[in-house]
């Protein structure tokens, strides 16, 4: 399967790109304000305990904002495609990944952080705070962008529940890949070791599984 995008897809991806870059700036601006308010002497995440400087209702508001951004990206991807849920998913993955990458890029431009790709950050607050090195979500985001290109280059469509269920073995492999990646974050939360091999192997399994699923008629 070759990575060949239609002109229509390229146009939509271009629009999504600028939308996600703008979202990345908006989120980074909010984080700049929070750091000025609650971490004026510097922001160094060591564990979930580092968030105690922020009042609970502010953390709850932040979690709501994160959920709102996911809803925004999901709604946009639904509007871009009439029926094909697989393509909608591809557009969501692309926008989500560009948003995540440019969020850190804007932070570096605005306040010079992260000083290193290995710096710890609060990656997400839902369902609980997830702490990990910045490079992890960036690697995942680049993998998701590649997956979105794979989906958009494929002629495969999943229009019915029956078609979805026929691909059950691929979903099993994907769940294994997701669990391997998440396990690295779980161990990191407990201040154990960060399992880079889990992340890398999980991403490889995930990308290869999707490639095989899309290639098979």
PDB file of N, CA and C in Angstrom, residues 79-156:
ATOM      1  N   UNK A  79     -17.411  16.474  10.986  1.00  0.00           N
ATOM      2  CA  UNK A  79     -17.911  17.405   9.975  1.00  0.00           C
ATOM      3  C   UNK A  79     -17.168  17.275   8.639  1.00  0.00           C
ATOM      4  N   UNK A  80     -15.934  16.797   8.680  1.00  0.00           N
ATOM      5  CA  UNK A  80     -15.122  16.729   7.459  1.00  0.00           C
ATOM      6  C   UNK A  80     -15.518  15.578   6.544  1.00  0.00           C
ATOM      7  N   UNK A  81     -16.107  14.528   7.090  1.00  0.00           N
ATOM      8  CA  UNK A  81     -16.446  13.340   6.300  1.00  0.00           C
ATOM      9  C   UNK A  81     -17.902  12.970   6.547  1.00  0.00           C
ATOM     10  N   UNK A  82     -18.598  12.598   5.477  1.00  0.00           N
ATOM     11  CA  UNK A  82     -20.023  12.333   5.599  1.00  0.00           C
ATOM     12  C   UNK A  82     -20.326  10.985   6.232  1.00  0.00           C
ATOM     13  N   UNK A  83     -19.664   9.907   5.762  1.00  0.00           N
ATOM     14  CA  UNK A  83     -20.032   8.566   6.227  1.00  0.00           C
ATOM     15  C   UNK A  83     -18.866   7.748   6.768  1.00  0.00           C
ATOM     16  N   UNK A  84     -17.715   7.908   6.195  1.00  0.00           N
ATOM     17  CA  UNK A  84     -16.591   7.021   6.471  1.00  0.00           C
ATOM     18  C   UNK A  84     -15.988   7.296   7.858  1.00  0.00           C
ATOM     19  N   UNK A  85     -16.305   6.421   8.831  1.00  0.00           N
ATOM     20  CA  UNK A  85     -15.822   6.602  10.195  1.00  0.00           C
ATOM     21  C   UNK A  85     -14.312   6.393  10.301  1.00  0.00           C
ATOM     22  N   UNK A  86     -13.771   5.569   9.427  1.00  0.00           N
ATOM     23  CA  UNK A  86     -12.331   5.331   9.453  1.00  0.00           C
ATOM     24  C   UNK A  86     -11.574   6.597   9.067  1.00  0.00           C
ATOM     25  N   UNK A  87     -12.096   7.304   8.057  1.00  0.00           N
ATOM     26  CA  UNK A  87     -11.462   8.569   7.666  1.00  0.00           C
ATOM     27  C   UNK A  87     -11.638   9.628   8.738  1.00  0.00           C
ATOM     28  N   UNK A  88     -12.782   9.627   9.375  1.00  0.00           N
ATOM     29  CA  UNK A  88     -12.990  10.568  10.474  1.00  0.00           C
ATOM     30  C   UNK A  88     -11.963  10.348  11.574  1.00  0.00           C
ATOM     31  N   UNK A  89     -11.706   9.087  11.854  1.00  0.00           N
ATOM     32  CA  UNK A  89     -10.713   8.742  12.868  1.00  0.00           C
ATOM     33  C   UNK A  89      -9.325   9.218  12.447  1.00  0.00           C
ATOM     34  N   UNK A  90      -9.017   9.092  11.156  1.00  0.00           N
ATOM     35  CA  UNK A  90      -7.713   9.531  10.648  1.00  0.00           C
ATOM     36  C   UNK A  90      -7.539  11.039  10.811  1.00  0.00           C
ATOM     37  N   UNK A  91      -8.579  11.793  10.494  1.00  0.00           N
ATOM     38  CA  UNK A  91      -8.505  13.247  10.652  1.00  0.00           C
ATOM     39  C   UNK A  91      -8.352  13.634  12.120  1.00  0.00           C
ATOM     40  N   UNK A  92      -9.043  12.901  12.998  1.00  0.00           N
ATOM     41  CA  UNK A  92      -8.910  13.168  14.428  1.00  0.00           C
ATOM     42  C   UNK A  92      -7.481  12.915  14.889  1.00  0.00           C
ATOM     43  N   UNK A  93      -6.914  11.768  14.493  1.00  0.00           N
ATOM     44  CA  UNK A  93      -5.544  11.433  14.893  1.00  0.00           C
ATOM     45  C   UNK A  93      -4.559  12.491  14.425  1.00  0.00           C
ATOM     46  N   UNK A  94      -4.739  12.951  13.177  1.00  0.00           N
ATOM     47  CA  UNK A  94      -3.826  13.957  12.615  1.00  0.00           C
ATOM     48  C   UNK A  94      -3.910  15.257  13.404  1.00  0.00           C
ATOM     49  N   UNK A  95      -5.137  15.751  13.614  1.00  0.00           N
ATOM     50  CA  UNK A  95      -5.307  17.018  14.324  1.00  0.00           C
ATOM     51  C   UNK A  95      -4.813  16.915  15.768  1.00  0.00           C
ATOM     52  N   UNK A  96      -5.136  15.802  16.436  1.00  0.00           N
ATOM     53  CA  UNK A  96      -4.702  15.590  17.815  1.00  0.00           C
ATOM     54  C   UNK A  96      -3.177  15.612  17.911  1.00  0.00           C
ATOM     55  N   UNK A  97      -2.514  14.959  16.977  1.00  0.00           N
ATOM     56  CA  UNK A  97      -1.051  14.850  17.014  1.00  0.00           C
ATOM     57  C   UNK A  97      -0.378  16.188  16.748  1.00  0.00           C
ATOM     58  N   UNK A  98      -0.861  16.922  15.747  1.00  0.00           N
ATOM     59  CA  UNK A  98      -0.291  18.245  15.454  1.00  0.00           C
ATOM     60  C   UNK A  98      -0.498  19.175  16.642  1.00  0.00           C
ATOM     61  N   UNK A  99      -1.666  19.111  17.242  1.00  0.00           N
ATOM     62  CA  UNK A  99      -1.967  19.916  18.437  1.00  0.00           C
ATOM     63  C   UNK A  99      -0.978  19.598  19.555  1.00  0.00           C
ATOM     64  N   UNK A 100      -0.725  18.313  19.797  1.00  0.00           N
ATOM     65  CA  UNK A 100       0.160  17.893  20.887  1.00  0.00           C
ATOM     66  C   UNK A 100       1.599  18.326  20.636  1.00  0.00           C
ATOM     67  N   UNK A 101       2.068  18.150  19.409  1.00  0.00           N
ATOM     68  CA  UNK A 101       3.448  18.513  19.079  1.00  0.00           C
ATOM     69  C   UNK A 101       3.655  20.027  19.163  1.00  0.00           C
ATOM     70  N   UNK A 102       2.725  20.784  18.559  1.00  0.00           N
ATOM     71  CA  UNK A 102       2.893  22.241  18.532  1.00  0.00           C
ATOM     72  C   UNK A 102       2.677  22.866  19.910  1.00  0.00           C
ATOM     73  N   UNK A 103       1.949  22.178  20.786  1.00  0.00           N
ATOM     74  CA  UNK A 103       1.803  22.650  22.165  1.00  0.00           C
ATOM     75  C   UNK A 103       3.172  22.804  22.815  1.00  0.00           C
ATOM     76  N   UNK A 104       4.010  21.777  22.678  1.00  0.00           N
ATOM     77  CA  UNK A 104       5.354  21.850  23.258  1.00  0.00           C
ATOM     78  C   UNK A 104       6.239  22.821  22.496  1.00  0.00           C
ATOM     79  N   UNK A 105       6.031  22.911  21.190  1.00  0.00           N
ATOM     80  CA  UNK A 105       6.813  23.868  20.394  1.00  0.00           C
ATOM     81  C   UNK A 105       6.505  25.301  20.815  1.00  0.00           C
ATOM     82  N   UNK A 106       5.230  25.616  21.013  1.00  0.00           N
ATOM     83  CA  UNK A 106       4.846  26.955  21.456  1.00  0.00           C
ATOM     84  C   UNK A 106       5.376  27.245  22.862  1.00  0.00           C
ATOM     85  N   UNK A 107       5.328  26.244  23.749  1.00  0.00           N
ATOM     86  CA  UNK A 107       5.861  26.449  25.100  1.00  0.00           C
ATOM     87  C   UNK A 107       7.349  26.791  25.054  1.00  0.00           C
ATOM     88  N   UNK A 108       8.074  26.115  24.176  1.00  0.00           N
ATOM     89  CA  UNK A 108       9.505  26.373  24.060  1.00  0.00           C
ATOM     90  C   UNK A 108       9.742  27.791  23.523  1.00  0.00           C
ATOM     91  N   UNK A 109       8.922  28.218  22.572  1.00  0.00           N
ATOM     92  CA  UNK A 109       9.054  29.565  22.011  1.00  0.00           C
ATOM     93  C   UNK A 109       8.701  30.621  23.052  1.00  0.00           C
ATOM     94  N   UNK A 110       7.648  30.385  23.833  1.00  0.00           N
ATOM     95  CA  UNK A 110       7.143  31.389  24.774  1.00  0.00           C
ATOM     96  C   UNK A 110       7.977  31.489  26.048  1.00  0.00           C
ATOM     97  N   UNK A 111       8.372  30.352  26.622  1.00  0.00           N
ATOM     98  CA  UNK A 111       9.059  30.386  27.927  1.00  0.00           C
ATOM     99  C   UNK A 111      10.333  29.537  27.963  1.00  0.00           C
ATOM    100  N   UNK A 112      10.735  28.993  26.813  1.00  0.00           N
ATOM    101  CA  UNK A 112      11.977  28.218  26.785  1.00  0.00           C
ATOM    102  C   UNK A 112      11.885  26.877  27.475  1.00  0.00           C
ATOM    103  N   UNK A 113      10.663  26.335  27.589  1.00  0.00           N
ATOM    104  CA  UNK A 113      10.453  25.026  28.211  1.00  0.00           C
ATOM    105  C   UNK A 113       9.708  24.137  27.232  1.00  0.00           C
ATOM    106  N   UNK A 114      10.012  22.850  27.128  1.00  0.00           N
ATOM    107  CA  UNK A 114      10.952  22.072  27.964  1.00  0.00           C
ATOM    108  C   UNK A 114      12.404  22.307  27.565  1.00  0.00           C
ATOM    109  N   UNK A 115      13.246  22.310  28.559  1.00  0.00           N
ATOM    110  CA  UNK A 115      14.677  22.484  28.287  1.00  0.00           C
ATOM    111  C   UNK A 115      15.286  21.232  27.688  1.00  0.00           C
ATOM    112  N   UNK A 116      14.573  20.113  27.829  1.00  0.00           N
ATOM    113  CA  UNK A 116      15.027  18.839  27.272  1.00  0.00           C
ATOM    114  C   UNK A 116      13.813  17.986  26.939  1.00  0.00           C
ATOM    115  N   UNK A 117      13.947  17.130  25.926  1.00  0.00           N
ATOM    116  CA  UNK A 117      12.856  16.230  25.575  1.00  0.00           C
ATOM    117  C   UNK A 117      12.625  15.175  26.651  1.00  0.00           C
ATOM    118  N   UNK A 118      13.590  15.038  27.557  1.00  0.00           N
ATOM    119  CA  UNK A 118      13.448  14.081  28.658  1.00  0.00           C
ATOM    120  C   UNK A 118      12.850  14.724  29.908  1.00  0.00           C
ATOM    121  N   UNK A 119      12.503  16.011  29.815  1.00  0.00           N
ATOM    122  CA  UNK A 119      11.897  16.693  30.959  1.00  0.00           C
ATOM    123  C   UNK A 119      10.523  16.093  31.256  1.00  0.00           C
ATOM    124  N   UNK A 120      10.192  16.006  32.537  1.00  0.00           N
ATOM    125  CA  UNK A 120       8.886  15.482  32.944  1.00  0.00           C
ATOM    126  C   UNK A 120       7.793  16.521  32.719  1.00  0.00           C
ATOM    127  N   UNK A 121       6.606  16.038  32.385  1.00  0.00           N
ATOM    128  CA  UNK A 121       5.459  16.929  32.220  1.00  0.00           C
ATOM    129  C   UNK A 121       4.192  16.191  32.636  1.00  0.00           C
ATOM    130  N   UNK A 122       3.166  16.967  32.949  1.00  0.00           N
ATOM    131  CA  UNK A 122       1.844  16.388  33.172  1.00  0.00           C
ATOM    132  C   UNK A 122       1.223  16.217  31.788  1.00  0.00           C
ATOM    133  N   UNK A 123       1.185  15.002  31.313  1.00  0.00           N
ATOM    134  CA  UNK A 123       0.758  14.746  29.943  1.00  0.00           C
ATOM    135  C   UNK A 123      -0.742  14.841  29.783  1.00  0.00           C
ATOM    136  N   UNK A 124      -1.484  14.457  30.814  1.00  0.00           N
ATOM    137  CA  UNK A 124      -2.936  14.489  30.748  1.00  0.00           C
ATOM    138  C   UNK A 124      -3.485  14.426  32.165  1.00  0.00           C
ATOM    139  N   UNK A 125      -4.687  14.938  32.345  1.00  0.00           N
ATOM    140  CA  UNK A 125      -5.315  14.933  33.672  1.00  0.00           C
ATOM    141  C   UNK A 125      -6.498  13.984  33.758  1.00  0.00           C
ATOM    142  N   UNK A 126      -6.838  13.328  32.644  1.00  0.00           N
ATOM    143  CA  UNK A 126      -8.004  12.441  32.594  1.00  0.00           C
ATOM    144  C   UNK A 126      -7.547  10.998  32.421  1.00  0.00           C
ATOM    145  N   UNK A 127      -8.002  10.046  33.212  1.00  0.00           N
ATOM    146  CA  UNK A 127      -8.900  10.188  34.366  1.00  0.00           C
ATOM    147  C   UNK A 127      -8.170  10.624  35.635  1.00  0.00           C
ATOM    148  N   UNK A 128      -6.828  10.630  35.574  1.00  0.00           N
ATOM    149  CA  UNK A 128      -5.990  11.098  36.673  1.00  0.00           C
ATOM    150  C   UNK A 128      -4.733  11.678  36.049  1.00  0.00           C
ATOM    151  N   UNK A 129      -3.958  12.454  36.823  1.00  0.00           N
ATOM    152  CA  UNK A 129      -2.742  13.027  36.249  1.00  0.00           C
ATOM    153  C   UNK A 129      -1.755  11.956  35.762  1.00  0.00           C
ATOM    154  N   UNK A 130      -1.275  12.125  34.527  1.00  0.00           N
ATOM    155  CA  UNK A 130      -0.279  11.232  33.946  1.00  0.00           C
ATOM    156  C   UNK A 130       1.019  12.022  33.777  1.00  0.00           C
ATOM    157  N   UNK A 131       2.068  11.543  34.401  1.00  0.00           N
ATOM    158  CA  UNK A 131       3.366  12.208  34.337  1.00  0.00           C
ATOM    159  C   UNK A 131       4.326  11.356  33.523  1.00  0.00           C
ATOM    160  N   UNK A 132       5.110  12.005  32.667  1.00  0.00           N
ATOM    161  CA  UNK A 132       6.082  11.264  31.864  1.00  0.00           C
ATOM    162  C   UNK A 132       6.983  12.217  31.106  1.00  0.00           C
ATOM    163  N   UNK A 133       8.023  11.704  30.470  1.00  0.00           N
ATOM    164  CA  UNK A 133       8.934  12.546  29.698  1.00  0.00           C
ATOM    165  C   UNK A 133       8.260  13.089  28.441  1.00  0.00           C
ATOM    166  N   UNK A 134       8.588  14.303  28.082  1.00  0.00           N
ATOM    167  CA  UNK A 134       7.974  14.997  26.945  1.00  0.00           C
ATOM    168  C   UNK A 134       8.134  14.221  25.642  1.00  0.00           C
ATOM    169  N   UNK A 135       9.264  13.537  25.494  1.00  0.00           N
ATOM    170  CA  UNK A 135       9.531  12.841  24.243  1.00  0.00           C
ATOM    171  C   UNK A 135       8.514  11.730  23.970  1.00  0.00           C
ATOM    172  N   UNK A 136       7.917  11.174  25.022  1.00  0.00           N
ATOM    173  CA  UNK A 136       6.967  10.065  24.838  1.00  0.00           C
ATOM    174  C   UNK A 136       5.738  10.473  24.020  1.00  0.00           C
ATOM    175  N   UNK A 137       4.999  11.540  24.415  1.00  0.00           N
ATOM    176  CA  UNK A 137       3.852  11.933  23.595  1.00  0.00           C
ATOM    177  C   UNK A 137       4.240  12.411  22.203  1.00  0.00           C
ATOM    178  N   UNK A 138       5.450  12.957  22.070  1.00  0.00           N
ATOM    179  CA  UNK A 138       5.885  13.401  20.743  1.00  0.00           C
ATOM    180  C   UNK A 138       6.111  12.200  19.823  1.00  0.00           C
ATOM    181  N   UNK A 139       6.750  11.151  20.346  1.00  0.00           N
ATOM    182  CA  UNK A 139       6.931   9.921  19.559  1.00  0.00           C
ATOM    183  C   UNK A 139       5.575   9.320  19.181  1.00  0.00           C
ATOM    184  N   UNK A 140       4.667   9.290  20.144  1.00  0.00           N
ATOM    185  CA  UNK A 140       3.334   8.741  19.883  1.00  0.00           C
ATOM    186  C   UNK A 140       2.614   9.577  18.834  1.00  0.00           C
ATOM    187  N   UNK A 141       2.754  10.899  18.921  1.00  0.00           N
ATOM    188  CA  UNK A 141       2.079  11.787  17.972  1.00  0.00           C
ATOM    189  C   UNK A 141       2.581  11.577  16.545  1.00  0.00           C
ATOM    190  N   UNK A 142       3.892  11.445  16.369  1.00  0.00           N
ATOM    191  CA  UNK A 142       4.426  11.200  15.027  1.00  0.00           C
ATOM    192  C   UNK A 142       3.938   9.864  14.477  1.00  0.00           C
ATOM    193  N   UNK A 143       3.820   8.877  15.356  1.00  0.00           N
ATOM    194  CA  UNK A 143       3.291   7.573  14.935  1.00  0.00           C
ATOM    195  C   UNK A 143       1.836   7.690  14.512  1.00  0.00           C
ATOM    196  N   UNK A 144       1.049   8.472  15.239  1.00  0.00           N
ATOM    197  CA  UNK A 144      -0.362   8.659  14.907  1.00  0.00           C
ATOM    198  C   UNK A 144      -0.537   9.420  13.592  1.00  0.00           C
ATOM    199  N   UNK A 145       0.361  10.361  13.315  1.00  0.00           N
ATOM    200  CA  UNK A 145       0.309  11.070  12.031  1.00  0.00           C
ATOM    201  C   UNK A 145       0.537  10.084  10.892  1.00  0.00           C
ATOM    202  N   UNK A 146       1.514   9.196  11.050  1.00  0.00           N
ATOM    203  CA  UNK A 146       1.787   8.190  10.023  1.00  0.00           C
ATOM    204  C   UNK A 146       0.578   7.272   9.845  1.00  0.00           C
ATOM    205  N   UNK A 147      -0.052   6.882  10.954  1.00  0.00           N
ATOM    206  CA  UNK A 147      -1.240   6.033  10.892  1.00  0.00           C
ATOM    207  C   UNK A 147      -2.374   6.747  10.152  1.00  0.00           C
ATOM    208  N   UNK A 148      -2.532   8.039  10.413  1.00  0.00           N
ATOM    209  CA  UNK A 148      -3.581   8.796   9.714  1.00  0.00           C
ATOM    210  C   UNK A 148      -3.334   8.817   8.214  1.00  0.00           C
ATOM    211  N   UNK A 149      -2.070   8.924   7.800  1.00  0.00           N
ATOM    212  CA  UNK A 149      -1.742   8.876   6.369  1.00  0.00           C
ATOM    213  C   UNK A 149      -2.031   7.493   5.784  1.00  0.00           C
ATOM    214  N   UNK A 150      -1.745   6.446   6.573  1.00  0.00           N
ATOM    215  CA  UNK A 150      -2.054   5.086   6.121  1.00  0.00           C
ATOM    216  C   UNK A 150      -3.550   4.920   5.864  1.00  0.00           C
ATOM    217  N   UNK A 151      -4.353   5.406   6.787  1.00  0.00           N
ATOM    218  CA  UNK A 151      -5.803   5.269   6.658  1.00  0.00           C
ATOM    219  C   UNK A 151      -6.316   6.049   5.453  1.00  0.00           C
ATOM    220  N   UNK A 152      -5.844   7.286   5.291  1.00  0.00           N
ATOM    221  CA  UNK A 152      -6.321   8.127   4.199  1.00  0.00           C
ATOM    222  C   UNK A 152      -5.842   7.635   2.839  1.00  0.00           C
ATOM    223  N   UNK A 153      -4.715   6.920   2.821  1.00  0.00           N
ATOM    224  CA  UNK A 153      -4.206   6.365   1.558  1.00  0.00           C
ATOM    225  C   UNK A 153      -4.912   5.073   1.176  1.00  0.00           C
ATOM    226  N   UNK A 154      -5.589   4.464   2.149  1.00  0.00           N
ATOM    227  CA  UNK A 154      -6.274   3.193   1.914  1.00  0.00           C
ATOM    228  C   UNK A 154      -7.664   3.431   1.320  1.00  0.00           C
ATOM    229  N   UNK A 155      -8.141   2.460   0.565  1.00  0.00           N
ATOM    230  CA  UNK A 155      -9.495   2.520   0.007  1.00  0.00           C
ATOM    231  C   UNK A 155     -10.488   1.775   0.885  1.00  0.00           C
ATOM    232  N   UNK A 156      -9.997   1.291   2.022  1.00  0.00           N
ATOM    233  CA  UNK A 156     -10.847   0.497   2.898  1.00  0.00           C
ATOM    234  C   UNK A 156     -11.861   1.372   3.629  1.00  0.00           C
TER     235      UNK A 156
END
